[in-house]
Amino acid sequence: FISTVATAKTMMIRPHDFDNNVVHISVWKNPQKQRKPNADPAQRAKNYWDLRGRWQREYDERLDLLPGGGVADTVASEIFRAATKLYYDFHNNAMVNNTSGAINYLAKTGVLPTTNGENDDNIFGTIYPYTIGSKIHVGELDILHAIEAMLTLTIEFLRAHPKLDITLNTVDYHDLRDKDEKVCMERCAIRNRMAQEMNAEAVKGEKDMESKAKKKAQDHVVDSAWKSVADKKKKKNKRRTKKTLSNKSMSKDIAVKFSKLGLID
């Protein structure tokens, strides 16, 4: 699933397609190994999903080393597996799956503080509610920024702790999963309803804007027509006034001449 789709005029929310696009896969699979960047390079964002992340080269290298399914061999790889599972579920599924085990594992290993520290901006607190369904993602920017920051922090954490790359792993992050507040299909249904309402409102807003723009254009045409008529009338009155003044001036001159000749008093 892609959470949003751009149209020519606005960003529309794409509902989940229950009939054609809901696929049940084993939690043991690691689907995050797939890469699904925007097909148009010119439209790609500056993130790992679109192959333009801050540590993109290291991200790609570590992603290639992940197993196709099951737990990772080293602690570093399991940390990365958890982080990329969150990242993939956000971009591909709009956070409709229970990924709380992944976020809890990142907190347990020290990658993400669970309190609002000086530099973390409470990334854990932002992401966690979406992993269990207490919040539904329909285009919110807080989770967008938090997800990207989470993956960058994960890679920087692994760079700072190279020994984790040779430390054998004995934990499956799924074991730290919390209970859903809303299961996947409930989240999809709620998200679809919200998306449809938001899209309908967006379409209505576009139509209102088009209607206002059309009315403004029509008013401009009418105003221009009235102005043209008024200008012509003004010019006509000006010519009439000038002619009248000229006639009055001529009449006065003739009266003076006749007076001098004694033809009028």
mmCIF file of C-alpha atoms in Angstrom:
data_model
loop_
_atom_site.group_PDB
_atom_site.id
_atom_site.type_symbol
_atom_site.label_atom_id
_atom_site.label_comp_id
_atom_site.label_asym_id
_atom_site.label_seq_id
_atom_site.Cartn_x
_atom_site.Cartn_y
_atom_site.Cartn_z
ATOM 1 C CA PHE A 1 0.000 0.000 0.000
ATOM 2 C CA ILE A 2 1.132 3.557 -0.637
ATOM 3 C CA SER A 3 -0.315 5.960 1.895
ATOM 4 C CA THR A 4 -0.834 8.896 -0.428
ATOM 5 C CA VAL A 5 -1.003 9.562 -4.143
ATOM 6 C CA ALA A 6 -0.379 12.885 -5.841
ATOM 7 C CA THR A 7 -2.927 14.260 -8.282
ATOM 8 C CA ALA A 8 -2.510 17.287 -10.499
ATOM 9 C CA LYS A 9 -4.029 19.566 -7.892
ATOM 10 C CA THR A 10 -3.739 18.011 -4.428
ATOM 11 C CA MET A 11 -2.385 15.116 -2.397
ATOM 12 C CA MET A 12 -5.061 12.432 -2.118
ATOM 13 C CA ILE A 13 -5.109 9.621 0.446
ATOM 14 C CA ARG A 14 -5.204 6.180 -1.168
ATOM 15 C CA PRO A 15 -7.537 3.767 0.671
ATOM 16 C CA HIS A 16 -6.535 0.126 1.158
ATOM 17 C CA ASP A 17 -7.762 -2.214 -1.545
ATOM 18 C CA PHE A 18 -9.185 -5.143 0.423
ATOM 19 C CA ASP A 19 -9.977 -7.214 -2.666
ATOM 20 C CA ASN A 20 -6.701 -6.917 -4.536
ATOM 21 C CA ASN A 21 -4.003 -5.589 -2.250
ATOM 22 C CA VAL A 22 -4.374 -7.203 1.175
ATOM 23 C CA VAL A 23 -1.889 -10.045 1.368
ATOM 24 C CA HIS A 24 -1.325 -12.038 4.532
ATOM 25 C CA ILE A 25 2.342 -12.914 4.966
ATOM 26 C CA SER A 26 4.174 -14.670 7.755
ATOM 27 C CA VAL A 27 5.695 -12.465 10.445
ATOM 28 C CA TRP A 28 8.863 -14.432 9.820
ATOM 29 C CA LYS A 29 9.256 -12.875 6.397
ATOM 30 C CA ASN A 30 11.399 -9.783 5.953
ATOM 31 C CA PRO A 31 9.546 -7.924 3.173
ATOM 32 C CA GLN A 32 11.541 -4.779 3.909
ATOM 33 C CA LYS A 33 14.294 -6.183 1.683
ATOM 34 C CA GLN A 34 12.144 -5.048 -1.252
ATOM 35 C CA ARG A 35 12.804 -1.593 -2.646
ATOM 36 C CA LYS A 36 9.890 0.395 -4.036
ATOM 37 C CA PRO A 37 11.146 3.902 -4.839
ATOM 38 C CA ASN A 38 9.088 6.343 -6.879
ATOM 39 C CA ALA A 39 9.288 5.249 -10.513
ATOM 40 C CA ASP A 40 9.945 8.844 -11.538
ATOM 41 C CA PRO A 41 13.394 9.899 -10.250
ATOM 42 C CA ALA A 42 12.376 13.554 -10.499
ATOM 43 C CA GLN A 43 9.605 12.919 -7.950
ATOM 44 C CA ARG A 44 11.741 11.100 -5.390
ATOM 45 C CA ALA A 45 11.967 12.506 -1.887
ATOM 46 C CA LYS A 46 15.140 12.829 0.149
ATOM 47 C CA ASN A 47 14.632 9.649 2.143
ATOM 48 C CA TYR A 48 15.796 6.030 2.254
ATOM 49 C CA TRP A 49 12.632 4.781 0.560
ATOM 50 C CA ASP A 50 13.458 6.818 -2.536
ATOM 51 C CA LEU A 51 17.158 5.876 -2.358
ATOM 52 C CA ARG A 52 18.236 9.317 -1.189
ATOM 53 C CA GLY A 53 18.623 8.896 2.570
ATOM 54 C CA ARG A 54 21.384 10.440 4.677
ATOM 55 C CA TRP A 55 23.232 7.113 5.078
ATOM 56 C CA GLN A 56 21.851 5.515 1.913
ATOM 57 C CA ARG A 57 24.929 3.465 1.033
ATOM 58 C CA GLU A 58 25.119 1.875 4.480
ATOM 59 C CA TYR A 59 21.360 1.370 4.491
ATOM 60 C CA ASP A 60 21.561 -0.521 1.189
ATOM 61 C CA GLU A 61 24.494 -2.642 2.325
ATOM 62 C CA ARG A 62 22.814 -3.652 5.587
ATOM 63 C CA LEU A 63 19.494 -4.301 3.851
ATOM 64 C CA ASP A 64 21.147 -6.698 1.421
ATOM 65 C CA LEU A 65 22.640 -8.628 4.362
ATOM 66 C CA LEU A 66 19.275 -9.230 6.064
ATOM 67 C CA PRO A 67 17.945 -12.795 5.835
ATOM 68 C CA GLY A 68 14.860 -13.325 3.666
ATOM 69 C CA GLY A 69 13.012 -14.465 6.761
ATOM 70 C CA GLY A 70 13.518 -15.081 10.457
ATOM 71 C CA VAL A 71 15.825 -13.501 12.995
ATOM 72 C CA ALA A 72 19.201 -12.015 12.137
ATOM 73 C CA ASP A 73 22.497 -13.601 13.133
ATOM 74 C CA THR A 74 23.982 -10.542 14.863
ATOM 75 C CA VAL A 75 22.589 -7.949 17.249
ATOM 76 C CA ALA A 76 23.358 -5.193 14.746
ATOM 77 C CA SER A 77 21.383 -6.964 12.032
ATOM 78 C CA GLU A 78 18.436 -7.606 14.347
ATOM 79 C CA ILE A 79 18.390 -3.928 15.308
ATOM 80 C CA PHE A 80 18.456 -3.011 11.646
ATOM 81 C CA ARG A 81 15.772 -5.617 10.868
ATOM 82 C CA ALA A 82 13.492 -4.049 13.476
ATOM 83 C CA ALA A 83 14.107 -0.508 12.260
ATOM 84 C CA THR A 84 13.537 -1.337 8.603
ATOM 85 C CA LYS A 85 10.382 -3.297 9.457
ATOM 86 C CA LEU A 86 8.941 -0.114 10.982
ATOM 87 C CA TYR A 87 10.137 1.898 8.013
ATOM 88 C CA TYR A 88 8.683 -0.525 5.469
ATOM 89 C CA ASP A 89 5.344 -0.804 7.253
ATOM 90 C CA PHE A 90 5.017 2.972 7.277
ATOM 91 C CA HIS A 91 5.782 3.525 3.599
ATOM 92 C CA ASN A 92 4.191 0.386 2.176
ATOM 93 C CA ASN A 93 1.288 -0.306 4.559
ATOM 94 C CA ALA A 94 0.511 3.029 6.285
ATOM 95 C CA MET A 95 1.226 1.463 9.704
ATOM 96 C CA VAL A 96 -1.718 -0.954 9.746
ATOM 97 C CA ASN A 97 0.319 -3.859 11.167
ATOM 98 C CA ASN A 98 1.409 -4.505 14.722
ATOM 99 C CA THR A 99 5.076 -3.489 14.692
ATOM 100 C CA SER A 100 5.289 -2.722 18.403
ATOM 101 C CA GLY A 101 7.884 -5.477 18.868
ATOM 102 C CA ALA A 102 10.226 -3.606 16.539
ATOM 103 C CA ILE A 103 9.899 -0.239 18.295
ATOM 104 C CA ASN A 104 10.169 -1.892 21.724
ATOM 105 C CA TYR A 105 13.337 -3.690 20.654
ATOM 106 C CA LEU A 106 14.906 -0.414 19.485
ATOM 107 C CA ALA A 107 14.087 1.074 22.874
ATOM 108 C CA LYS A 108 15.440 -1.936 24.753
ATOM 109 C CA THR A 109 18.756 -1.884 22.891
ATOM 110 C CA GLY A 110 19.191 1.854 23.482
ATOM 111 C CA VAL A 111 18.682 3.018 19.921
ATOM 112 C CA LEU A 112 15.626 5.092 20.815
ATOM 113 C CA PRO A 113 15.135 6.715 24.230
ATOM 114 C CA THR A 114 11.610 6.280 25.570
ATOM 115 C CA THR A 115 11.580 9.763 27.108
ATOM 116 C CA ASN A 116 11.880 13.137 25.461
ATOM 117 C CA GLY A 117 15.611 13.784 25.569
ATOM 118 C CA GLU A 118 17.591 16.681 24.227
ATOM 119 C CA ASN A 119 18.041 15.268 20.715
ATOM 120 C CA ASP A 120 15.475 12.518 20.194
ATOM 121 C CA ASP A 121 12.289 14.652 20.068
ATOM 122 C CA ASN A 122 10.477 11.665 21.598
ATOM 123 C CA ILE A 123 10.590 9.622 18.411
ATOM 124 C CA PHE A 124 9.551 6.513 20.331
ATOM 125 C CA GLY A 125 6.497 8.290 21.766
ATOM 126 C CA THR A 126 5.487 9.502 18.309
ATOM 127 C CA ILE A 127 5.786 6.154 16.543
ATOM 128 C CA TYR A 128 4.586 3.706 19.221
ATOM 129 C CA PRO A 129 0.818 4.543 19.176
ATOM 130 C CA TYR A 130 0.675 3.806 15.441
ATOM 131 C CA THR A 131 2.303 0.388 15.920
ATOM 132 C CA ILE A 132 -0.556 -0.901 18.096
ATOM 133 C CA GLY A 133 -3.417 0.932 16.395
ATOM 134 C CA SER A 134 -4.241 3.532 19.035
ATOM 135 C CA LYS A 135 -3.538 6.034 16.261
ATOM 136 C CA ILE A 136 -4.364 5.594 12.584
ATOM 137 C CA HIS A 137 -2.031 7.065 9.980
ATOM 138 C CA VAL A 138 -3.790 9.140 7.333
ATOM 139 C CA GLY A 139 -1.040 11.485 6.218
ATOM 140 C CA GLU A 140 0.161 12.937 9.538
ATOM 141 C CA LEU A 141 3.519 14.674 9.307
ATOM 142 C CA ASP A 142 4.666 13.817 12.845
ATOM 143 C CA ILE A 143 5.021 10.123 12.055
ATOM 144 C CA LEU A 144 6.586 10.908 8.657
ATOM 145 C CA HIS A 145 9.424 12.870 10.249
ATOM 146 C CA ALA A 146 9.756 10.467 13.184
ATOM 147 C CA ILE A 147 10.067 7.391 10.940
ATOM 148 C CA GLU A 148 12.829 8.963 8.869
ATOM 149 C CA ALA A 149 14.677 10.150 11.979
ATOM 150 C CA MET A 150 14.296 6.689 13.566
ATOM 151 C CA LEU A 151 16.086 4.991 10.677
ATOM 152 C CA THR A 152 18.861 7.582 10.578
ATOM 153 C CA LEU A 153 19.380 7.248 14.344
ATOM 154 C CA THR A 154 19.490 3.450 13.986
ATOM 155 C CA ILE A 155 22.244 3.574 11.367
ATOM 156 C CA GLU A 156 24.195 6.156 13.371
ATOM 157 C CA PHE A 157 23.827 3.970 16.481
ATOM 158 C CA LEU A 158 25.246 0.974 14.621
ATOM 159 C CA ARG A 159 28.102 3.068 13.249
ATOM 160 C CA ALA A 160 28.940 4.117 16.805
ATOM 161 C CA HIS A 161 28.800 0.499 18.114
ATOM 162 C CA PRO A 162 30.732 -1.642 15.596
ATOM 163 C CA LYS A 163 31.079 -4.551 18.057
ATOM 164 C CA LEU A 164 27.366 -5.248 17.597
ATOM 165 C CA ASP A 165 28.184 -6.442 14.078
ATOM 166 C CA ILE A 166 30.082 -9.404 15.534
ATOM 167 C CA THR A 167 27.865 -9.989 18.591
ATOM 168 C CA LEU A 168 25.681 -13.054 18.128
ATOM 169 C CA ASN A 169 21.957 -12.426 18.383
ATOM 170 C CA THR A 170 19.665 -14.519 20.573
ATOM 171 C CA VAL A 171 16.534 -12.360 20.479
ATOM 172 C CA ASP A 172 13.623 -12.083 18.050
ATOM 173 C CA TYR A 173 12.182 -8.587 18.202
ATOM 174 C CA HIS A 174 8.687 -10.065 17.617
ATOM 175 C CA ASP A 175 8.837 -11.470 21.145
ATOM 176 C CA LEU A 176 8.562 -7.901 22.475
ATOM 177 C CA ARG A 177 5.290 -7.212 20.683
ATOM 178 C CA ASP A 178 2.439 -5.650 22.668
ATOM 179 C CA LYS A 179 -1.241 -6.394 22.217
ATOM 180 C CA ASP A 180 -3.105 -4.568 19.440
ATOM 181 C CA GLU A 181 -5.610 -1.914 20.398
ATOM 182 C CA LYS A 182 -6.981 -2.333 16.888
ATOM 183 C CA VAL A 183 -6.060 -5.236 14.617
ATOM 184 C CA CYS A 184 -4.942 -4.824 11.021
ATOM 185 C CA MET A 185 -8.340 -5.111 9.319
ATOM 186 C CA GLU A 186 -9.908 -2.686 11.811
ATOM 187 C CA ARG A 187 -7.153 -0.174 11.099
ATOM 188 C CA CYS A 188 -7.647 -0.595 7.347
ATOM 189 C CA ALA A 189 -11.399 -0.042 7.650
ATOM 190 C CA ILE A 190 -11.001 3.035 9.841
ATOM 191 C CA ARG A 191 -8.274 4.420 7.641
ATOM 192 C CA ASN A 192 -10.363 3.879 4.515
ATOM 193 C CA ARG A 193 -13.322 5.727 6.029
ATOM 194 C CA MET A 194 -11.095 8.599 7.128
ATOM 195 C CA ALA A 195 -9.357 8.668 3.749
ATOM 196 C CA GLN A 196 -12.655 8.769 1.870
ATOM 197 C CA GLU A 197 -13.932 11.617 4.059
ATOM 198 C CA MET A 198 -10.700 13.571 3.662
ATOM 199 C CA ASN A 199 -10.608 12.980 -0.086
ATOM 200 C CA ALA A 200 -14.241 14.042 -0.443
ATOM 201 C CA GLU A 201 -13.456 17.197 1.509
ATOM 202 C CA ALA A 202 -10.385 17.817 -0.654
ATOM 203 C CA VAL A 203 -12.440 17.401 -3.843
ATOM 204 C CA LYS A 204 -15.116 19.731 -2.454
ATOM 205 C CA GLY A 205 -12.420 22.258 -1.588
ATOM 206 C CA GLU A 206 -11.029 22.058 -5.109
ATOM 207 C CA LYS A 207 -14.482 22.565 -6.612
ATOM 208 C CA ASP A 208 -15.128 25.527 -4.305
ATOM 209 C CA MET A 209 -11.816 27.078 -5.341
ATOM 210 C CA GLU A 210 -12.594 26.502 -9.019
ATOM 211 C CA SER A 211 -16.061 28.009 -8.554
ATOM 212 C CA LYS A 212 -14.624 31.067 -6.807
ATOM 213 C CA ALA A 213 -11.973 31.477 -9.495
ATOM 214 C CA LYS A 214 -14.617 31.187 -12.228
ATOM 215 C CA LYS A 215 -16.874 33.734 -10.501
ATOM 216 C CA LYS A 216 -13.936 36.083 -10.036
ATOM 217 C CA ALA A 217 -13.121 35.807 -13.742
ATOM 218 C CA GLN A 218 -16.751 36.445 -14.669
ATOM 219 C CA ASP A 219 -16.937 39.425 -12.304
ATOM 220 C CA HIS A 220 -13.777 40.782 -13.895
ATOM 221 C CA VAL A 221 -15.352 40.521 -17.362
ATOM 222 C CA VAL A 222 -18.523 42.265 -16.162
ATOM 223 C CA ASP A 223 -16.537 44.964 -14.371
ATOM 224 C CA SER A 224 -14.424 45.504 -17.485
ATOM 225 C CA ALA A 225 -17.573 45.807 -19.635
ATOM 226 C CA TRP A 226 -19.171 48.319 -17.251
ATOM 227 C CA LYS A 227 -15.933 50.267 -17.084
ATOM 228 C CA SER A 228 -15.784 50.370 -20.883
ATOM 229 C CA VAL A 229 -19.357 51.663 -21.058
ATOM 230 C CA ALA A 230 -18.671 54.208 -18.327
ATOM 231 C CA ASP A 231 -15.508 55.392 -20.084
ATOM 232 C CA LYS A 232 -17.374 55.841 -23.374
ATOM 233 C CA LYS A 233 -20.166 57.732 -21.632
ATOM 234 C CA LYS A 234 -17.648 59.901 -19.835
ATOM 235 C CA LYS A 235 -15.877 60.739 -23.096
ATOM 236 C CA LYS A 236 -19.198 61.497 -24.794
ATOM 237 C CA ASN A 237 -20.271 63.811 -21.947
ATOM 238 C CA LYS A 238 -16.895 65.486 -22.053
ATOM 239 C CA ARG A 239 -17.248 66.195 -25.770
ATOM 240 C CA ARG A 240 -20.810 67.464 -25.240
ATOM 241 C CA THR A 241 -19.709 69.749 -22.423
ATOM 242 C CA LYS A 242 -16.836 71.098 -24.497
ATOM 243 C CA LYS A 243 -19.203 71.775 -27.415
ATOM 244 C CA THR A 244 -21.702 73.507 -25.120
ATOM 245 C CA LEU A 245 -18.995 75.689 -23.619
ATOM 246 C CA SER A 246 -17.772 76.525 -27.100
ATOM 247 C CA ASN A 247 -21.308 77.484 -28.193
ATOM 248 C CA LYS A 248 -21.764 79.631 -25.103
ATOM 249 C CA SER A 249 -18.460 81.372 -25.796
ATOM 250 C CA MET A 250 -19.467 82.041 -29.419
ATOM 251 C CA SER A 251 -22.879 83.390 -28.327
ATOM 252 C CA LYS A 252 -21.220 85.774 -25.887
ATOM 253 C CA ASP A 253 -18.845 87.093 -28.561
ATOM 254 C CA ILE A 254 -21.731 87.694 -30.987
ATOM 255 C CA ALA A 255 -23.745 89.505 -28.305
ATOM 256 C CA VAL A 256 -20.837 91.852 -27.594
ATOM 257 C CA LYS A 257 -20.448 92.658 -31.308
ATOM 258 C CA PHE A 258 -24.207 93.300 -31.730
ATOM 259 C CA SER A 259 -24.191 95.525 -28.655
ATOM 260 C CA LYS A 260 -21.385 97.612 -30.077
ATOM 261 C CA LEU A 261 -23.354 98.037 -33.273
ATOM 262 C CA GLY A 262 -26.356 99.170 -31.273
ATOM 263 C CA LEU A 263 -28.467 96.319 -32.506
ATOM 264 C CA ILE A 264 -29.229 95.092 -28.994
ATOM 265 C CA ASP A 265 -29.353 96.742 -25.585
#
